[in-house]
Coordinates of C-alpha atoms in Angstrom, one line a residue:
M1 CA -28.9 1.5 12.2
K2 CA -27.0 -1.3 10.4
I3 CA -23.8 0.2 9.1
V4 CA -21.8 -1.5 6.5
F5 CA -17.9 -0.3 5.6
I6 CA -16.0 -2.2 2.1
T7 CA -12.7 -1.5 1.6
P8 CA -12.9 -2.5 -2.6
A9 CA -10.6 -3.7 -4.5
P10 CA -10.7 -4.6 -8.5
A11 CA -11.8 -7.7 -9.6
L12 CA -8.0 -8.6 -10.5
R13 CA -7.8 -8.9 -7.6
R14 CA -11.2 -10.1 -6.5
S15 CA -10.2 -13.6 -7.7
W16 CA -9.5 -16.4 -6.6
I17 CA -5.8 -17.0 -8.0
Y18 CA -4.5 -13.4 -6.4
R19 CA -6.2 -14.0 -3.1
Q20 CA -3.2 -17.8 -3.4
N21 CA -1.0 -15.6 -4.9
G22 CA -1.1 -13.0 -2.3
R23 CA -0.4 -15.7 0.2
L24 CA 2.2 -16.0 -1.0
Y25 CA 3.3 -12.8 -0.3
G26 CA 2.7 -12.6 3.0
Q27 CA -0.6 -12.8 5.8
S28 CA -3.6 -11.3 4.7
N29 CA -4.9 -8.0 7.3
S30 CA -7.4 -5.2 7.3
I31 CA -6.3 -2.1 7.2
T32 CA -7.4 -0.2 10.2
G33 CA -9.9 3.2 8.8
P34 CA -12.6 1.2 8.5
L35 CA -11.8 -0.8 11.7
I36 CA -11.4 2.1 13.5
L37 CA -15.0 4.0 11.7
G38 CA -16.5 0.8 12.8
G39 CA -16.0 0.9 16.3
I40 CA -16.1 4.3 17.5
L41 CA -20.3 3.5 15.6
R42 CA -21.1 0.0 17.2
R43 CA -20.5 1.6 20.3
A44 CA -22.7 4.5 19.4
G45 CA -25.4 1.8 19.7
H46 CA -25.2 1.0 15.7
T47 CA -24.7 -2.5 13.8
V48 CA -21.2 -2.1 12.3
E49 CA -19.7 -4.5 9.9
V50 CA -17.0 -4.4 8.0
Y51 CA -15.2 -6.2 4.6
E52 CA -12.5 -6.4 2.7
E53 CA -13.1 -7.2 -0.9
L54 CA -9.3 -8.3 -1.3
N55 CA -9.3 -11.4 1.6
G56 CA -12.9 -12.8 1.0
K57 CA -16.6 -12.7 -1.0
V58 CA -18.6 -10.1 -0.2
D59 CA -22.6 -11.3 -0.7
Y60 CA -24.4 -7.9 -1.9
K61 CA -27.8 -8.8 -2.5
K62 CA -28.4 -9.7 1.7
L63 CA -26.7 -6.9 2.5
I64 CA -27.4 -4.0 0.2
P65 CA -31.1 -4.6 0.7
T66 CA -31.3 -4.1 4.4
A67 CA -28.4 -1.5 5.1
D68 CA -29.0 1.4 6.1
V69 CA -25.1 3.4 4.9
F70 CA -22.9 2.1 3.3
C71 CA -19.1 3.9 3.9
F72 CA -16.5 3.4 0.7
S73 CA -12.8 3.6 2.0
I74 CA -10.7 4.4 -1.6
M75 CA -7.6 4.7 -3.5
A76 CA -7.5 5.4 -7.3
S77 CA -7.2 1.6 -8.9
T78 CA -10.0 1.1 -6.5
A79 CA -12.7 3.9 -6.9
P80 CA -14.1 2.2 -9.7
R81 CA -14.8 -0.3 -8.2
A82 CA -16.3 1.7 -5.6
Y83 CA -18.1 4.5 -7.9
E84 CA -19.5 1.1 -9.5
L85 CA -20.9 -0.7 -5.3
A86 CA -22.3 2.7 -4.3
D87 CA -24.8 3.4 -7.6
R88 CA -26.0 -0.2 -7.0
V89 CA -27.2 0.8 -3.6
H90 CA -28.5 3.3 -4.6
A91 CA -30.5 1.6 -7.6
E92 CA -31.1 -1.6 -5.5
G93 CA -31.8 -0.7 -2.0
H94 CA -32.4 2.8 0.8
A95 CA -28.7 2.9 1.7
R96 CA -27.2 6.6 2.2
V97 CA -23.2 6.2 0.9
L98 CA -20.1 8.0 2.1
I99 CA -17.6 7.8 0.4
G100 CA -13.5 8.6 2.0
G101 CA -9.7 7.6 1.3
I102 CA -7.1 9.6 -0.2
Q103 CA -8.6 9.9 -3.4
A104 CA -11.9 11.2 -2.1
S105 CA -9.5 13.2 -0.6
A106 CA -7.8 14.1 -2.9
L107 CA -10.5 14.2 -6.4
P108 CA -14.1 15.2 -3.6
K109 CA -16.8 16.2 -6.3
E110 CA -15.7 13.4 -8.0
A111 CA -16.7 10.7 -5.3
L112 CA -19.7 12.5 -4.5
A113 CA -20.9 12.7 -7.8
H114 CA -21.6 9.4 -6.3
A115 CA -22.4 9.7 -3.0
D116 CA -24.6 10.8 -0.9
Q117 CA -21.5 12.9 1.3
V118 CA -17.7 12.8 0.9
I119 CA -15.9 12.6 4.1
T120 CA -12.0 14.5 3.0
G121 CA -9.2 13.9 5.7
E122 CA -9.0 12.3 8.5
G123 CA -12.3 11.0 9.4
E124 CA -13.1 9.2 13.2
K125 CA -14.3 13.2 14.7
V126 CA -16.5 14.2 11.5
T127 CA -17.8 10.4 10.4
P128 CA -20.4 9.8 13.4
T129 CA -22.0 12.3 12.4
A130 CA -22.2 12.7 9.0
V131 CA -24.0 8.3 9.5
G132 CA -25.7 10.3 12.0
A133 CA -26.7 13.1 8.9
R134 CA -26.9 15.3 11.5
R135 CA -24.2 17.5 8.8
T136 CA -25.9 18.5 5.5
E137 CA -23.1 19.1 3.6
P138 CA -21.7 17.6 0.6
I139 CA -18.0 17.3 1.1
V140 CA -16.9 16.7 4.8
A141 CA -13.8 18.1 5.8
G142 CA -11.6 16.3 9.0
I143 CA -10.4 17.2 11.2
P144 CA -7.0 15.9 11.7
I145 CA -6.3 14.3 15.4
E146 CA -4.1 16.5 17.4
N147 CA -3.0 13.7 20.5
L148 CA -3.3 10.0 18.7
D149 CA -3.7 8.1 22.0
E150 CA -7.4 9.6 22.1
V151 CA -8.1 7.1 18.6
P152 CA -9.7 3.8 19.7
F153 CA -7.9 0.8 18.7
P154 CA -9.3 -1.3 16.0
D155 CA -12.6 -2.9 16.9
Y156 CA -11.7 -6.9 15.1
T157 CA -15.2 -7.6 15.7
V158 CA -16.7 -5.9 13.1
L159 CA -14.7 -7.3 11.0
K160 CA -16.2 -10.2 7.8
T161 CA -13.3 -10.8 5.9
P162 CA -11.1 -13.1 6.4
C163 CA -7.3 -11.5 8.1
Q164 CA -3.9 -12.9 9.8
A165 CA -2.2 -9.9 10.7
A166 CA -2.9 -7.5 13.0
N167 CA -2.1 -3.9 11.8
I168 CA -0.8 -0.7 14.4
I169 CA -0.8 2.6 13.2
S170 CA 1.5 3.9 15.3
S171 CA 1.7 7.3 13.8
R172 CA 0.6 9.3 11.4
G173 CA 2.7 10.7 8.3
C174 CA 5.7 11.2 7.7
P175 CA 8.9 13.6 7.7
F176 CA 9.7 13.0 4.7
R177 CA 7.5 14.4 1.6
C178 CA 9.1 12.4 -1.7
T179 CA 7.7 14.0 -4.7
F180 CA 5.4 10.7 -5.3
C181 CA 3.7 10.3 -2.4
T182 CA 0.2 10.4 -1.6
T183 CA 0.3 9.9 2.4
S184 CA 2.9 11.8 3.3
R185 CA 0.0 14.3 2.2
M186 CA -3.4 13.5 3.3
F187 CA -2.0 12.8 7.0
A188 CA 0.2 16.2 7.8
P189 CA 1.7 17.2 10.0
Y190 CA 3.6 14.1 10.5
R191 CA 2.3 12.6 14.9
Q192 CA 3.0 10.0 16.6
R193 CA 1.1 8.2 19.3
S194 CA 2.7 7.1 23.0
V195 CA 4.8 4.1 22.6
D196 CA 2.4 3.5 26.1
S197 CA -0.8 3.1 23.9
V198 CA 1.8 1.1 21.1
I199 CA 2.6 -1.7 23.4
E200 CA -1.3 -1.8 24.8
E201 CA -2.9 -2.5 22.2
I202 CA 0.2 -4.6 20.9
R203 CA -1.4 -7.0 24.2
L204 CA -4.6 -6.7 22.8
Y205 CA -3.8 -8.6 20.1
H206 CA -1.8 -11.2 21.0
R207 CA -4.9 -11.9 23.8
L208 CA -7.5 -11.5 20.6
G209 CA -4.6 -14.4 19.0
F210 CA -2.7 -12.9 16.0
R211 CA 0.1 -15.0 14.6
Y212 CA 0.8 -12.2 12.8
M213 CA 1.3 -8.5 13.3
N214 CA 2.2 -5.6 10.9
F215 CA 3.7 -1.9 12.0
E216 CA 1.8 0.3 8.9
D217 CA 3.3 3.6 9.6
D218 CA 4.7 4.9 6.9
N219 CA 8.1 5.1 8.5
F220 CA 8.4 2.9 11.9
T221 CA 12.2 3.8 12.3
A222 CA 12.0 7.5 10.9
D223 CA 12.5 8.5 15.3
K224 CA 15.1 6.2 16.2
A225 CA 14.9 6.0 19.6
R226 CA 10.9 5.8 19.8
A227 CA 12.0 2.7 17.7
K228 CA 14.2 0.9 20.1
E229 CA 11.9 1.8 22.8
I230 CA 9.1 0.1 21.8
C231 CA 11.1 -3.0 21.0
R232 CA 12.1 -3.1 24.5
R233 CA 9.3 -3.1 25.6
I234 CA 7.7 -5.9 23.3
I235 CA 11.0 -7.6 24.1
A236 CA 10.7 -7.3 27.7
E237 CA 7.1 -8.1 27.7
H238 CA 8.0 -11.8 25.7
L239 CA 5.4 -9.2 22.9
Q240 CA 7.0 -10.6 19.9
F241 CA 4.9 -12.4 17.3
R242 CA 6.0 -15.3 15.2
E243 CA 6.8 -12.3 12.2
T244 CA 6.2 -8.3 12.3
F245 CA 6.6 -6.3 8.9
F246 CA 7.2 -2.8 8.9
F247 CA 8.5 0.3 6.6
G248 CA 11.7 1.4 7.3
R249 CA 14.4 3.7 5.1
T250 CA 17.5 2.8 4.7
D251 CA 19.1 5.0 7.7
M252 CA 18.6 2.3 10.0
A253 CA 21.5 0.6 9.1
N254 CA 23.4 3.6 10.4
D255 CA 21.6 2.4 14.2
P256 CA 23.4 -1.1 15.4
E257 CA 21.8 -1.5 18.5
L258 CA 18.5 -0.7 16.4
L259 CA 19.1 -3.1 14.0
D260 CA 19.8 -5.9 17.3
L261 CA 16.4 -4.6 18.6
L262 CA 14.2 -5.1 15.7
Q263 CA 15.4 -8.2 15.5
Q264 CA 15.2 -9.8 18.7
A265 CA 11.4 -8.1 18.8
H266 CA 10.4 -10.2 15.7
L267 CA 10.6 -7.4 14.2
T268 CA 11.4 -9.2 10.9
R269 CA 10.3 -8.7 8.0
V270 CA 10.9 -4.2 6.1
L271 CA 9.7 -2.9 2.8
I272 CA 12.3 -0.5 2.5
G273 CA 12.1 2.8 -0.7
I274 CA 15.1 2.2 -2.3
E275 CA 13.9 3.4 -5.1
S276 CA 16.8 3.9 -7.6
L277 CA 20.4 3.2 -7.8
N278 CA 20.6 6.8 -9.6
Q279 CA 20.8 9.7 -7.5
Q280 CA 20.2 12.0 -9.3
A281 CA 17.2 10.9 -9.2
L282 CA 16.6 10.0 -6.0
D283 CA 17.5 13.6 -5.5
A284 CA 14.8 14.7 -7.7
V285 CA 11.5 12.2 -6.0
N286 CA 13.5 14.2 -3.0
K287 CA 13.9 10.3 -1.0
H288 CA 17.0 11.7 0.7
Q289 CA 19.2 8.9 0.5
N290 CA 22.3 8.6 -1.3
I291 CA 24.0 5.2 -3.3
E292 CA 25.9 4.0 0.4
D293 CA 22.7 4.2 2.9
I294 CA 21.7 1.6 0.2
R295 CA 23.9 -0.4 -0.5
R296 CA 24.7 -1.0 4.4
A297 CA 20.7 -1.5 4.7
G298 CA 21.0 -3.8 2.3
A299 CA 24.2 -6.2 4.9
A300 CA 22.0 -4.8 7.2
C301 CA 18.9 -6.5 6.7
R302 CA 20.7 -9.6 5.7
D303 CA 22.9 -10.1 8.9
H304 CA 20.3 -9.6 11.5
G305 CA 18.2 -11.9 9.3
I306 CA 15.7 -9.0 9.1
R307 CA 13.8 -10.2 5.5
L308 CA 14.3 -7.3 2.5
I309 CA 11.2 -5.8 0.7
A310 CA 13.4 -4.1 -1.9
S311 CA 11.1 -1.7 -3.8
I312 CA 12.1 0.5 -6.9
V313 CA 10.0 3.2 -8.5
L314 CA 9.7 2.1 -12.8
G315 CA 10.1 5.2 -14.9
L316 CA 11.5 8.2 -13.0
D317 CA 12.9 10.9 -15.2
Q318 CA 16.2 10.5 -15.4
D319 CA 16.4 6.9 -15.4
S320 CA 16.6 5.1 -18.2
R321 CA 16.5 1.2 -19.3
E322 CA 19.8 0.2 -17.2
D323 CA 19.2 2.3 -14.8
I324 CA 16.4 0.4 -14.0
R325 CA 18.0 -3.3 -14.1
R326 CA 20.8 -2.2 -12.5
S327 CA 18.6 -1.5 -9.9
V328 CA 16.8 -4.6 -9.6
A329 CA 20.0 -7.0 -10.1
F330 CA 21.5 -5.0 -6.7
A331 CA 18.6 -5.7 -4.9
K332 CA 19.3 -9.4 -5.8
E333 CA 22.4 -9.4 -5.4
I334 CA 21.7 -7.7 -1.6
D335 CA 19.6 -10.6 -1.0
A336 CA 16.2 -9.1 -0.7
Y337 CA 13.9 -11.5 -0.2
Q338 CA 10.9 -9.7 -1.4
L339 CA 11.1 -6.6 -5.1
Q340 CA 8.2 -4.6 -5.3
P341 CA 8.6 -3.0 -8.4
A342 CA 6.5 -0.4 -8.6
V343 CA 5.9 1.6 -11.7
L344 CA 5.6 6.2 -11.4
T345 CA 2.4 6.6 -10.1
P346 CA 1.1 10.0 -10.5
Y347 CA -0.9 9.9 -8.1
P348 CA -3.7 13.1 -7.4
G349 CA -2.6 15.9 -4.7
T350 CA 0.9 14.6 -5.3
P351 CA 3.8 16.8 -7.3
V352 CA 4.3 14.1 -9.9
W353 CA 0.1 15.0 -10.5
D354 CA 1.2 18.1 -11.2
E355 CA 4.0 17.2 -13.1
M356 CA 2.2 14.7 -15.6
V357 CA -0.4 18.2 -16.1
R358 CA 1.2 21.2 -16.8
T359 CA 3.3 19.1 -19.6
G360 CA 1.0 17.0 -21.0
R361 CA 2.4 13.2 -20.6
L362 CA -0.7 11.6 -18.8
L363 CA -1.3 8.6 -20.8
D364 CA -5.2 8.1 -19.1
T365 CA -6.8 8.6 -16.0
S366 CA -8.6 5.5 -15.6
W367 CA -7.4 5.5 -12.5
A368 CA -7.8 0.9 -12.7
Q369 CA -4.9 1.2 -14.1
Y370 CA -3.7 3.5 -11.0
D371 CA -1.8 0.6 -9.7
M372 CA 1.9 0.9 -9.7
M373 CA 1.5 -2.2 -11.6
D374 CA 0.3 -0.1 -15.0
V375 CA 2.5 3.0 -17.3
V376 CA 0.0 5.7 -17.2
F377 CA 2.5 8.5 -18.8
Q378 CA 5.1 8.9 -21.1
P379 CA 7.7 8.8 -20.3
K380 CA 11.1 10.9 -20.9
N381 CA 13.6 8.4 -22.2
M382 CA 11.6 5.6 -23.8
T383 CA 8.6 4.5 -25.1
P384 CA 5.5 4.0 -22.7
W385 CA 5.5 0.0 -23.9
Q386 CA 9.0 -0.1 -23.3
L387 CA 8.2 1.3 -19.5
Q388 CA 5.5 -1.2 -19.1
E389 CA 8.2 -4.4 -19.8
E390 CA 10.3 -3.3 -17.9
F391 CA 7.9 -3.9 -14.7
Y392 CA 7.2 -7.7 -16.3
H393 CA 10.8 -8.4 -16.7
A394 CA 12.3 -6.7 -13.6
A395 CA 10.1 -9.9 -11.9
N396 CA 11.0 -12.3 -13.8
Y397 CA 14.9 -11.5 -13.3
F398 CA 15.0 -11.0 -9.1
Y399 CA 12.1 -14.0 -9.1
D400 CA 14.1 -16.8 -11.0
Y401 CA 13.5 -20.4 -9.4
R402 CA 18.1 -21.0 -8.6
S403 CA 17.7 -18.0 -5.7
A404 CA 14.3 -19.5 -4.5
R405 CA 17.4 -22.2 -2.7
R406 CA 19.4 -19.5 -2.1
I407 CA 16.9 -18.1 -0.2
G408 CA 15.9 -20.6 2.0
K409 CA 19.6 -21.6 3.3
L410 CA 19.3 -17.3 4.8
F411 CA 15.7 -16.6 6.3
G412 CA 14.5 -20.9 5.9
A413 CA 12.7 -23.9 4.0
E414 CA 9.2 -21.7 4.6
Y415 CA 10.4 -18.7 2.8
G416 CA 12.1 -20.6 0.4
W417 CA 9.5 -22.1 -1.1
R418 CA 7.2 -18.3 -0.9
R419 CA 9.7 -17.7 -3.4
F420 CA 10.0 -20.7 -5.0
G421 CA 5.9 -19.9 -5.6
L422 CA 6.5 -16.2 -6.5
A423 CA 8.9 -16.8 -9.6
I424 CA 5.7 -19.8 -10.7
A425 CA 2.9 -16.4 -9.9
A426 CA 5.4 -13.7 -11.8
R427 CA 5.8 -15.6 -15.0
M428 CA 2.1 -15.7 -15.2
G429 CA 1.5 -12.2 -15.1
P430 CA 3.1 -10.8 -18.2
F431 CA 2.4 -13.4 -20.3
G432 CA -0.9 -12.7 -19.9
A433 CA -0.4 -8.3 -20.7
R434 CA 1.6 -9.6 -24.2
I435 CA -1.3 -11.4 -25.4
A436 CA -3.7 -8.5 -24.5
S437 CA -1.1 -5.9 -26.1
R438 CA -1.4 -8.1 -29.5
C439 CA -4.3 -9.1 -29.4
V440 CA -7.1 -7.0 -27.3
K441 CA -7.6 -3.3 -29.2
S442 CA -10.2 -2.4 -25.7
S443 CA -7.4 -3.0 -23.3
C444 CA -5.1 -0.2 -22.0
Y445 CA -1.9 -3.0 -23.0
Y446 CA -1.9 -2.7 -26.7
K447 CA -2.7 0.7 -26.7
L448 CA 0.8 0.9 -25.1
R449 CA 1.9 -1.0 -27.4
H450 CA 0.9 0.5 -30.7
T451 CA 0.3 4.1 -29.4
P452 CA 4.0 5.6 -28.5
W453 CA 2.3 9.3 -27.4
L454 CA -0.7 9.2 -26.3
Y455 CA -2.1 12.9 -25.3
A456 CA -4.1 13.2 -22.7
P457 CA -8.0 12.9 -22.1
Q458 CA -9.8 16.1 -20.9
L459 CA -9.2 15.7 -17.0
P460 CA -11.3 15.4 -14.3
A461 CA -12.8 17.9 -12.4
S462 CA -11.8 19.6 -9.1
A463 CA -7.7 18.2 -10.4
P464 CA -6.2 19.1 -7.0
S465 CA -3.1 20.6 -6.9
A466 CA 0.5 18.9 -4.5
A467 CA -0.8 21.6 -1.7
L468 CA -3.4 19.1 -0.9

């Protein structure tokens, strides 16, 4: 049986120019879920191919007639593309279609309109039987893995699109539950793999020739003692990569030993959720950090040569436009290497979604807009278009040409040139959006600019609560 896994991407992110700009941000990688499931199915005797649309073209004219099963892994912004492809598979081929992922877990009935089966939650224990049609129920509930050491490593031999960085997930879930987060709900409870298992996977990626690695845990430093032990093992066995990315929290700055070990193990690129410099906003989203934590984290990362990606949420109910700009300016002042300005997005299954539904503040449920770059709700302290403009202002202010020179001095010429390239890219997107907001009446930007308040459309079937 030939099984094809597809991780879809919206049209913009499949474009040549977006892929080129993506190289400025970091190295291409592939999500681990399809690679884990694909490896399980390959070892069971099936022919398996995995494709990441973000990283390369996919020849559907060749695949659709020859595949027996298509599996799509979706999040909100990629759901429309997956549904389009699923309908095409049904129209042009004979393959069964399975859909899973965060969005399918939140809205399984919606996904089922385009699939033969939907898999919710963690799929390792149920996907093989669903693929073989031995389970016939339309919605198959995944079973959480208690011992993560039992999960096979991702199988990169089945991946058919480019990939420069290996991804490792050493834990699932997060001990914190920010109100806007989906993964801490889908992958509850928080679980960890053993250090031995993690190190064995790192050895594998060295043997495969990877030069870059990403820890894709929601919070790699949640358990500081464990993070230190992983770093010590990497250092002792000379398992460093040229660069390793990870997600952390501001509290890592309180542990100098951890910072030293991260640096020596080459975990030198970290995304930290600053979110806001307004303490009321931080408390409202259950961030469990304060302003002083944020300041210490910025200084600690800079002093240890760890390049900080500062994530800021735009549009929190407690934040004004001035608060947003203050947060962006702060990220620049602490020499953050990159900025991730994320428009607050009410994903199904989160408390933010529940609140927006309850108060009638959703402006759009066109899932393609749920990408953390487009405004889809009515903010409290500004119009929707003003919030959209703040997203563009954040990128333009942070990525100026002068700061590229400073980043080059702090971290090396390569990163200075990357910052310079990002400054150019940050000026391209806003231009097109502003033209569309004035001239293209069918665009979401035109609606945001010309309609200060839009009432919520009819909600999709089985819209979930935050109890997911």
